[in-house]
Coordinates of C-alpha atoms and ligand atoms in Angstrom, one line a residue:
Chain A
M135 CA 68.6 100.6 91.9
N136 CA 69.1 99.3 88.4
H137 CA 67.3 98.0 85.6
A138 CA 67.7 96.5 82.8
I139 CA 66.1 97.3 78.8
I140 CA 66.6 94.7 76.1
S141 CA 64.6 95.4 72.9
C142 CA 64.6 93.1 69.4
L143 CA 65.4 89.7 70.3
H144 CA 64.4 88.8 66.7
A145 CA 63.9 85.0 67.2
N146 CA 67.5 84.7 68.3
L147 CA 67.5 82.5 70.8
P148 CA 71.3 82.0 71.9
A149 CA 71.4 85.9 72.1
A150 CA 68.6 86.0 74.3
E151 CA 69.9 83.6 76.7
A152 CA 72.9 85.4 76.8
V153 CA 72.1 88.6 77.4
L154 CA 69.7 87.3 80.0
N155 CA 72.7 85.4 82.1
D156 CA 74.5 89.0 81.5
I157 CA 71.7 90.3 83.1
D158 CA 71.2 87.9 86.2
R159 CA 75.1 87.6 86.7
Q160 CA 74.2 91.1 88.1
G161 CA 71.3 90.9 90.6
I162 CA 69.6 92.5 88.1
D163 CA 66.4 92.0 89.2
T164 CA 63.6 94.4 86.7
I165 CA 64.0 93.7 83.4
T166 CA 61.2 95.0 80.8
C167 CA 61.4 94.3 76.8
L168 CA 60.2 96.3 74.2
G169 CA 59.2 93.8 71.7
D170 CA 59.8 92.5 68.4
L171 CA 60.8 89.0 69.7
V172 CA 59.5 87.7 66.5
G173 CA 60.8 87.6 63.0
Y174 CA 63.9 87.4 60.9
G175 CA 65.6 84.7 63.3
P176 CA 65.2 81.1 63.3
Q177 CA 63.0 80.4 66.8
P178 CA 59.7 82.5 67.2
N179 CA 58.1 80.1 69.8
E180 CA 61.5 79.7 72.0
V181 CA 61.9 83.0 72.1
V182 CA 58.4 83.9 73.0
E183 CA 58.3 81.1 75.5
L184 CA 60.9 82.3 77.8
I185 CA 60.2 85.8 77.8
R186 CA 56.6 84.2 79.4
K187 CA 58.2 81.8 81.2
R188 CA 60.7 84.1 83.1
D189 CA 57.2 87.2 83.2
I190 CA 59.0 89.8 81.8
A191 CA 57.3 93.4 81.3
T192 CA 56.9 94.3 77.4
C193 CA 55.5 96.1 75.4
Q194 CA 54.8 95.5 71.0
G195 CA 57.2 96.0 68.4
C196 CA 56.8 96.2 65.1
W197 CA 57.3 92.4 63.8
D198 CA 54.5 91.7 66.4
E199 CA 52.2 94.1 65.3
D200 CA 52.4 92.5 62.3
I201 CA 52.2 89.0 62.7
I202 CA 48.9 89.5 64.6
D203 CA 47.6 92.3 61.9
G204 CA 48.8 91.4 58.8
L205 CA 51.5 92.9 56.4
N206 CA 49.9 96.3 55.8
A207 CA 53.4 98.5 56.9
C208 CA 53.0 101.0 53.7
E209 CA 56.4 99.8 52.3
C210 CA 58.1 102.8 53.9
S211 CA 59.1 100.4 56.1
Y212 CA 61.5 98.5 53.8
P213 CA 64.2 100.9 52.0
S214 CA 64.3 98.6 48.4
Q215 CA 62.0 95.7 46.9
L216 CA 64.5 93.2 47.6
A217 CA 64.5 93.7 50.9
E218 CA 60.4 93.8 50.9
R219 CA 60.4 90.4 49.5
R220 CA 62.7 88.5 52.1
G221 CA 60.8 90.8 54.8
H222 CA 57.9 89.4 53.6
L223 CA 59.4 86.1 53.3
A224 CA 60.7 86.1 57.0
H225 CA 56.7 87.6 57.9
Q226 CA 55.1 83.9 56.7
W227 CA 57.6 82.1 57.3
T228 CA 57.6 83.5 61.5
D229 CA 53.4 83.3 60.9
D230 CA 53.3 79.3 59.8
Q231 CA 55.7 78.6 62.5
L232 CA 54.4 80.3 66.2
T233 CA 51.4 78.7 68.4
D234 CA 48.1 79.7 68.1
E235 CA 49.4 80.5 71.9
N236 CA 51.9 82.1 71.4
K237 CA 50.5 84.3 68.7
S238 CA 47.6 85.7 71.4
F239 CA 50.7 85.8 73.4
L240 CA 52.1 88.8 71.3
A241 CA 48.4 90.4 70.9
S242 CA 47.7 90.6 74.1
L243 CA 51.1 92.9 74.2
P244 CA 50.9 97.2 75.2
T245 CA 51.8 99.3 73.4
S246 CA 53.3 100.8 75.9
L247 CA 54.6 100.7 78.9
R248 CA 54.9 103.3 82.3
R249 CA 56.7 103.0 85.3
D250 CA 56.8 106.7 87.2
R251 CA 58.5 109.0 85.1
L252 CA 60.1 106.4 82.8
L253 CA 58.1 105.5 79.7
F254 CA 58.6 101.6 77.5
V255 CA 57.6 101.7 73.9
H256 CA 59.3 100.3 70.8
G257 CA 59.2 102.5 68.3
S258 CA 58.4 105.8 69.2
P259 CA 55.3 106.8 71.7
N260 CA 52.7 107.5 67.9
S261 CA 53.5 104.3 66.4
Q262 CA 55.7 101.0 66.7
H263 CA 56.7 101.3 63.1
E264 CA 58.3 105.4 63.8
Y265 CA 62.1 105.2 64.5
L266 CA 63.7 107.4 66.2
L267 CA 67.2 107.6 64.6
P268 CA 70.4 108.9 67.4
D269 CA 70.7 112.0 65.0
M270 CA 67.7 113.2 63.5
D271 CA 65.8 116.6 64.6
A272 CA 66.2 117.1 68.3
F273 CA 62.7 119.4 68.9
A274 CA 61.0 116.8 67.0
A275 CA 62.7 114.1 69.4
L276 CA 62.2 116.3 72.2
E277 CA 58.8 116.8 71.1
R278 CA 58.4 112.7 71.6
V279 CA 59.4 112.7 75.0
E280 CA 57.6 116.2 75.9
T281 CA 53.8 114.9 74.2
A282 CA 54.0 112.1 76.0
G283 CA 54.5 112.9 79.3
A284 CA 57.7 111.3 79.9
D285 CA 61.5 112.9 81.1
I286 CA 62.8 109.8 80.4
L287 CA 61.8 107.5 76.9
F288 CA 63.4 104.2 76.3
C289 CA 63.1 103.0 73.0
G290 CA 64.5 100.2 70.5
H291 CA 63.4 98.7 66.8
T292 CA 66.6 101.2 64.5
H293 CA 68.6 98.4 66.9
Q294 CA 71.2 100.3 67.5
P295 CA 71.9 101.2 71.0
Y296 CA 72.4 105.8 71.9
V297 CA 71.5 107.9 74.8
R298 CA 70.3 111.0 73.7
E299 CA 70.3 114.2 76.0
L300 CA 67.9 117.1 74.8
R301 CA 68.9 120.2 77.2
D302 CA 68.9 124.2 77.2
G303 CA 66.5 123.6 74.7
S304 CA 64.4 127.5 74.2
I305 CA 61.6 128.6 71.3
R306 CA 61.3 132.3 70.7
V307 CA 57.5 133.1 68.9
R308 CA 55.7 136.2 67.5
L309 CA 52.4 136.6 66.6
Q310 CA 51.7 138.4 63.5
N311 CA 48.5 140.3 62.6
A312 CA 47.1 139.8 66.1
A313 CA 43.8 141.0 66.7
H314 CA 45.0 143.5 70.0
D315 CA 48.0 144.7 68.1
C316 CA 50.5 142.9 70.5
D317 CA 53.6 142.4 68.4
Q318 CA 55.7 141.4 71.8
G319 CA 57.5 137.9 71.5
E320 CA 57.3 135.8 73.6
E321 CA 60.4 132.7 74.8
L322 CA 59.4 129.1 75.5
T323 CA 61.8 126.9 77.8
L324 CA 62.0 123.8 77.0
P325 CA 62.9 120.9 79.5
M326 CA 65.6 118.5 79.3
R327 CA 64.8 115.0 78.6
K328 CA 66.6 111.8 77.7
I329 CA 65.4 109.0 75.0
V330 CA 67.6 106.0 74.9
N331 CA 67.1 103.5 73.0
A332 CA 68.2 99.7 73.8
G333 CA 69.9 98.5 70.6
S334 CA 68.9 94.8 69.8
V335 CA 69.9 91.6 71.4
G336 CA 69.0 89.8 68.7
E337 CA 69.5 91.5 65.5
P338 CA 72.8 93.9 66.2
R339 CA 72.8 96.6 63.8
H340 CA 75.8 99.1 65.6
G341 CA 79.2 97.7 63.5
S342 CA 79.6 94.6 66.0
T343 CA 78.1 91.0 65.8
N344 CA 78.0 91.2 69.8
A345 CA 74.2 91.9 71.4
T346 CA 73.0 94.9 72.9
Y347 CA 70.8 96.0 75.3
V348 CA 70.9 98.8 78.7
I349 CA 71.3 99.4 82.3
H350 CA 69.4 102.5 84.5
N351 CA 69.8 103.3 87.3
D352 CA 66.7 105.2 88.6
A353 CA 68.0 107.2 91.0
T354 CA 71.5 107.9 89.2
D355 CA 69.9 108.3 86.0
E356 CA 72.9 107.0 84.7
V357 CA 72.5 104.4 81.6
E358 CA 75.4 102.1 80.6
I359 CA 75.2 100.2 77.1
K360 CA 75.9 96.6 77.3
E361 CA 77.3 94.4 74.7
V362 CA 77.3 90.5 75.0
P363 CA 79.1 88.0 72.9
Y364 CA 76.5 85.1 71.8
D365 CA 76.9 81.8 70.2
V366 CA 76.9 83.6 66.4
G367 CA 77.5 80.1 64.0
R368 CA 74.9 78.7 66.2
T369 CA 72.0 81.1 65.0
C370 CA 73.0 81.6 61.8
Q371 CA 73.2 77.8 60.9
A372 CA 69.1 77.2 62.9
I373 CA 68.7 80.4 59.5
V374 CA 69.8 77.9 56.8
E375 CA 67.9 75.0 58.1
A376 CA 64.6 76.7 58.5
G377 CA 65.4 77.8 55.3
L378 CA 65.0 81.8 55.9
P379 CA 66.9 83.8 53.4
K380 CA 70.8 83.0 53.6
V381 CA 71.8 87.2 54.1
F382 CA 69.8 87.2 57.0
A383 CA 72.5 84.6 58.4
W384 CA 75.2 86.6 56.6
R385 CA 74.1 90.0 58.5
L386 CA 74.0 88.5 61.9
S387 CA 77.6 87.2 61.5
H388 CA 79.2 90.7 60.0
G389 CA 77.8 92.8 62.4
F390 CA 76.2 96.2 60.7
E391 CA 77.2 95.9 57.4
F392 CA 74.4 94.2 55.2
A393 CA 72.1 96.3 57.4
E394 CA 69.0 97.0 55.9
Q395 CA 67.4 100.6 57.4
A396 CA 64.8 102.3 55.9
E397 CA 65.6 105.3 53.5
D398 CA 63.9 107.4 54.9
A399 CA 63.9 107.2 58.3
S400 CA 61.5 110.1 59.5
H401 CA 59.0 109.1 57.6
V402 CA 55.3 108.7 59.5
C403 CA 53.2 105.8 58.4
E404 CA 50.1 107.3 58.0
R405 CA 48.2 103.7 58.2
Chain B
M427 CA 53.5 137.3 38.7
I428 CA 53.1 137.9 42.1
E429 CA 50.5 135.0 43.8
R430 CA 48.1 135.8 46.4
W431 CA 45.6 133.0 47.8
A432 CA 41.9 132.9 49.6
L433 CA 42.1 130.0 51.8
V434 CA 39.2 129.0 53.2
S435 CA 37.6 126.2 55.4
G436 CA 35.0 125.1 57.1
L437 CA 31.4 125.7 54.9
R438 CA 30.2 122.7 56.5
G439 CA 27.3 123.0 53.8
D440 CA 27.0 126.4 53.5
L441 CA 26.3 127.7 49.8
E442 CA 25.6 131.4 51.7
T443 CA 28.5 131.8 52.7
Y444 CA 30.6 130.4 49.8
D445 CA 28.8 132.5 47.4
L446 CA 30.0 135.9 50.0
I447 CA 33.5 135.0 49.6
Q448 CA 33.7 134.4 46.0
R449 CA 31.6 138.1 45.7
D450 CA 34.2 140.2 47.6
L451 CA 37.7 137.6 45.7
K452 CA 35.4 138.9 42.8
K453 CA 36.5 142.1 44.4
T454 CA 39.9 141.8 45.4
R455 CA 43.4 142.1 43.5
G456 CA 45.3 139.9 42.4
V457 CA 43.6 136.5 43.7
T458 CA 45.6 133.4 41.8
S459 CA 44.3 130.8 43.8
L460 CA 41.1 129.6 45.9
F461 CA 42.2 127.1 48.5
V462 CA 39.3 125.2 50.4
L463 CA 41.3 123.1 53.1
G464 CA 38.4 120.7 54.1
D465 CA 35.0 120.5 56.3
L466 CA 33.0 121.4 52.8
V467 CA 31.0 119.3 54.8
G468 CA 28.7 119.1 58.4
P469 CA 25.7 117.8 59.9
E470 CA 23.7 121.1 60.0
R471 CA 22.3 121.5 56.2
N472 CA 22.4 119.7 53.0
C473 CA 25.6 119.8 51.5
D474 CA 25.1 119.1 47.4
A475 CA 24.1 122.9 46.6
L476 CA 27.7 123.6 47.9
L477 CA 29.3 121.0 46.2
D478 CA 27.8 121.0 43.0
R479 CA 28.6 125.1 43.0
I480 CA 32.8 123.8 43.4
K481 CA 32.4 120.6 41.3
N482 CA 31.1 123.1 38.1
P483 CA 31.6 126.8 39.4
H484 CA 30.1 129.5 38.4
R485 CA 31.0 131.7 35.3
G486 CA 33.6 134.6 36.7
D487 CA 34.0 132.6 40.0
L488 CA 37.7 132.1 41.6
K489 CA 38.1 128.0 40.9
P490 CA 38.6 126.6 44.0
D491 CA 41.3 124.0 44.8
C492 CA 39.6 121.4 47.3
I493 CA 41.5 119.2 50.6
Y494 CA 39.1 117.1 52.8
G495 CA 38.5 117.9 56.2
W496 CA 37.7 115.8 59.1
W497 CA 34.0 116.0 58.9
E498 CA 34.6 114.4 55.2
E499 CA 36.8 112.2 57.2
Q500 CA 34.2 111.5 59.6
L501 CA 31.6 111.0 56.4
L502 CA 34.0 109.0 54.3
A503 CA 34.8 106.6 57.2
E504 CA 30.9 105.9 58.1
R505 CA 30.9 105.3 54.1
G506 CA 33.2 102.9 54.3
F507 CA 36.0 105.1 52.0
R508 CA 38.6 104.1 55.1
G509 CA 38.7 100.5 55.5
E510 CA 37.6 98.7 58.7
R511 CA 37.8 102.3 60.8
K512 CA 34.4 104.6 60.8
A513 CA 33.1 107.9 62.4
D514 CA 34.8 106.3 65.5
A515 CA 35.7 110.2 66.6
L516 CA 32.4 111.8 65.7
R517 CA 30.7 108.9 67.6
L518 CA 32.5 109.4 70.6
S519 CA 32.9 113.3 70.7
Q520 CA 29.2 113.7 69.5
G521 CA 27.1 110.8 69.5
E522 CA 25.0 108.3 67.2
D523 CA 22.6 111.4 66.0
A524 CA 25.5 113.2 64.6
V525 CA 26.8 110.6 63.0
N526 CA 23.0 109.6 61.2
A527 CA 22.6 114.0 60.4
L528 CA 25.8 113.9 58.6
L529 CA 24.9 110.8 56.8
N530 CA 22.0 112.4 55.4
T531 CA 23.7 115.8 54.5
V532 CA 25.3 114.2 51.1
N533 CA 23.6 112.9 48.8
P534 CA 25.9 109.3 47.8
S535 CA 26.5 110.8 44.5
N536 CA 28.6 112.8 45.8
L537 CA 31.0 110.9 47.7
N538 CA 33.4 109.4 45.4
W539 CA 34.1 112.9 44.9
L540 CA 34.5 113.5 48.3
A541 CA 36.9 110.5 48.0
S542 CA 39.3 111.2 45.6
L543 CA 40.2 115.0 47.2
Q544 CA 43.9 114.9 48.2
F545 CA 45.2 115.2 52.8
G546 CA 46.9 118.3 51.6
F547 CA 48.8 120.5 49.2
I548 CA 52.3 121.4 49.5
E549 CA 52.8 124.7 47.2
L550 CA 56.4 126.3 47.4
D551 CA 57.7 126.1 50.7
C552 CA 53.5 126.3 52.3
A553 CA 52.5 122.8 53.6
L554 CA 47.7 122.9 53.2
I555 CA 46.4 121.3 55.2
H556 CA 43.3 120.6 57.6
G557 CA 44.9 119.0 60.4
S558 CA 48.5 118.6 60.2
S559 CA 50.2 115.9 58.7
S560 CA 49.9 114.0 62.1
D561 CA 46.4 113.7 61.7
V562 CA 43.4 115.5 59.5
G563 CA 42.1 116.1 63.3
D564 CA 45.1 118.0 64.7
N565 CA 43.8 120.8 66.7
L566 CA 46.3 124.2 66.1
T567 CA 46.1 127.2 67.6
S568 CA 48.4 130.0 68.3
E569 CA 48.2 128.8 72.1
T570 CA 49.9 125.4 71.2
S571 CA 52.8 124.4 72.4
P572 CA 55.9 125.9 69.4
L573 CA 57.1 122.9 70.1
I574 CA 54.6 121.0 68.7
L575 CA 54.3 124.0 66.2
L576 CA 57.7 123.1 64.9
D577 CA 57.2 119.4 65.0
R578 CA 54.4 119.4 62.4
L579 CA 56.6 121.9 60.5
T580 CA 59.6 119.6 61.2
R581 CA 58.0 116.2 59.1
L582 CA 56.2 118.2 56.5
N583 CA 59.5 120.0 55.9
V584 CA 58.0 123.3 55.0
N585 CA 58.5 127.1 56.1
R586 CA 55.0 127.6 56.4
L587 CA 51.7 125.5 57.4
F588 CA 47.9 126.9 56.6
T589 CA 45.8 124.7 59.1
A590 CA 42.1 124.9 59.2
R591 CA 40.8 122.8 61.9
S592 CA 40.7 125.0 64.7
T593 CA 38.9 127.6 63.2
K594 CA 40.8 130.3 64.5
Q595 CA 42.5 132.3 62.7
F596 CA 46.0 133.6 63.0
H597 CA 49.9 134.0 62.4
L598 CA 52.6 132.4 64.6
E599 CA 56.0 132.9 63.7
L600 CA 59.0 130.7 65.6
T601 CA 62.0 133.4 65.9
G602 CA 64.3 132.2 67.6
G603 CA 65.8 130.0 70.0
G604 CA 67.7 126.5 69.9
I605 CA 68.5 123.7 72.0
N606 CA 71.5 121.3 72.7
S607 CA 71.9 117.6 72.3
Q608 CA 74.5 115.1 73.7
V609 CA 74.6 111.1 71.5
K610 CA 76.3 108.7 73.5
D611 CA 77.0 105.6 72.0
L612 CA 79.5 102.7 71.9
N613 CA 81.7 104.6 69.3
G614 CA 81.9 107.7 72.1
K615 CA 79.5 110.8 72.7
R616 CA 79.0 113.9 70.2
E617 CA 77.4 117.3 71.0
Q618 CA 75.1 119.0 68.8
Q619 CA 73.9 121.8 69.0
Q620 CA 70.8 123.0 66.9
E621 CA 69.0 125.7 65.8
V622 CA 65.4 127.0 65.8
P623 CA 64.2 127.6 62.0
K624 CA 62.0 130.9 60.6
R625 CA 59.0 129.0 60.3
S626 CA 55.6 129.3 60.7
V627 CA 52.1 127.9 61.3
I628 CA 49.3 129.8 60.0
G629 CA 45.2 129.2 61.1
I630 CA 43.0 130.6 58.2
G631 CA 39.2 129.9 60.0
A632 CA 36.2 128.9 58.8
G633 CA 32.9 129.7 57.4
L634 CA 32.9 133.6 56.4
N635 CA 36.4 134.1 58.2
Y636 CA 39.1 133.4 55.6
T637 CA 42.4 134.4 54.8
L638 CA 44.5 136.0 51.9
Y639 CA 48.4 135.4 51.6
D640 CA 50.5 137.0 49.6
V641 CA 53.7 134.8 48.8
G642 CA 55.5 137.2 47.7
S643 CA 55.5 139.2 50.7
D644 CA 54.8 136.8 53.6
K645 CA 51.8 138.7 54.5
T646 CA 48.2 137.6 55.9
H647 CA 44.9 139.2 55.9
F648 CA 42.6 138.1 58.1
L649 CA 39.2 139.0 56.3
T650 CA 35.7 138.6 57.0
A651 CA 33.3 137.7 54.3
G652 CA 31.0 140.7 53.3
S653 CA 31.7 143.0 55.9
Q654 CA 34.0 146.4 54.2
T655 CA 35.2 147.5 56.5
K656 CA 37.8 145.4 57.7
T657 CA 38.8 144.8 53.9
K658 CA 40.0 148.4 54.0
G659 CA 43.9 148.7 52.2
M660 CA 42.7 144.9 50.0
G661 CA 43.0 146.4 46.6
F662 CA 39.0 146.6 46.4
A663 CA 38.1 148.3 43.1
Ligands
ZN1154 ZN1 63.2 95.3 65.7
ZN1155 ZN1 60.6 96.8 65.1

């Protein structure tokens, strides 16, 4: 059966509607959302209400968490002071706009969802703020999936969709100095695992302005990355009218050129 | 100068043990540094005398460099040094009595000093941490999955991780292996091959059991303070 995974809607209503229409057109009725319903974009209430109305299973994203808990992420989340100021501005604006009811909905979201061997999270199983980039250390990537007890890990947060297969892994170890003087090494064979990043519906950073999401077939394990064009101009205009930083609109209308990402994406926030 | 480190943990207020270790080190050739990897305090006994000795070394003592451990974390959290967090891990595992016992073992005048201790040291290409960078309570042993051990080394980008939380003494080397990875995105597919880097995780022990590490030769020696037999060949004068 095909099911769809969406992430990082970021208060971009035209993009969210376009992606849901695309999924509906294919007759897919199981949808999982990996969070970041709000932040950056101009229509946080509308997007949250759309997800609630459609009753889409959703886990909590980094922006959803920060709106509830306050901005206490360490500076590692931002690549520059300028980006940090803009981030704070968007946070404040979103905080002012969101209704109490929508805030409590965000607060009620779980940090992960599990269906059999499939695990759904926003950033990583460790944290909504950890980036699993496509080229991160392969052993560390496998550790995230394996420690969480999943075969396939679905994540978002990087805004770049990808499918990564980790296979034929092994680690040889040897005990030095053992009390019972056995110097023979041992080899651990690692299991095959997959990480699927759903990209971003409302704030894509993969090089084009199209919204992205993924479809997974749970019988064949095939994954398809989908691109959906939407009315970018409508969202950009709403950003400007809302008084949000213009660079957010600029970024949407240019694809990835103005993408901002924490420099040290492997940094694990200790909070 | 050739460096030789002494690594100690899990004293839990036991000044007698610390004194025995200091005596051992006095008789051992070439020890250049003493690292105490946390758990200076514990619930069993009053810890103030040990903390005083650590802060004000006797003449002839090797001066210790300390980080905080799991027990300090519990104490400091319960005393309000960790924001909202309390000694939840201790409360969950050993109950309210254990929390109260811990609070009574340290004079409040020592709390600021304990709170000033760092989470870990990076020395050369080695990390010295009570648990791991993942958590001060990360319980790494030679039985821990090598995948997790490799992850803890990768997070810090070090070749050696010295850890104390498990109280075990071990020196596990990652000697080989690899993994294939294929990434598919909207630009196509790419393959990647990665090898296991030669790295190791060293458990330094606790209490009387401590470790000497020869930095130049990457050799560990697992010792027990006060026992002469095991220390043969360790350059005793
Ligand atoms: Zn996002
Ligand atoms: Zn995010």
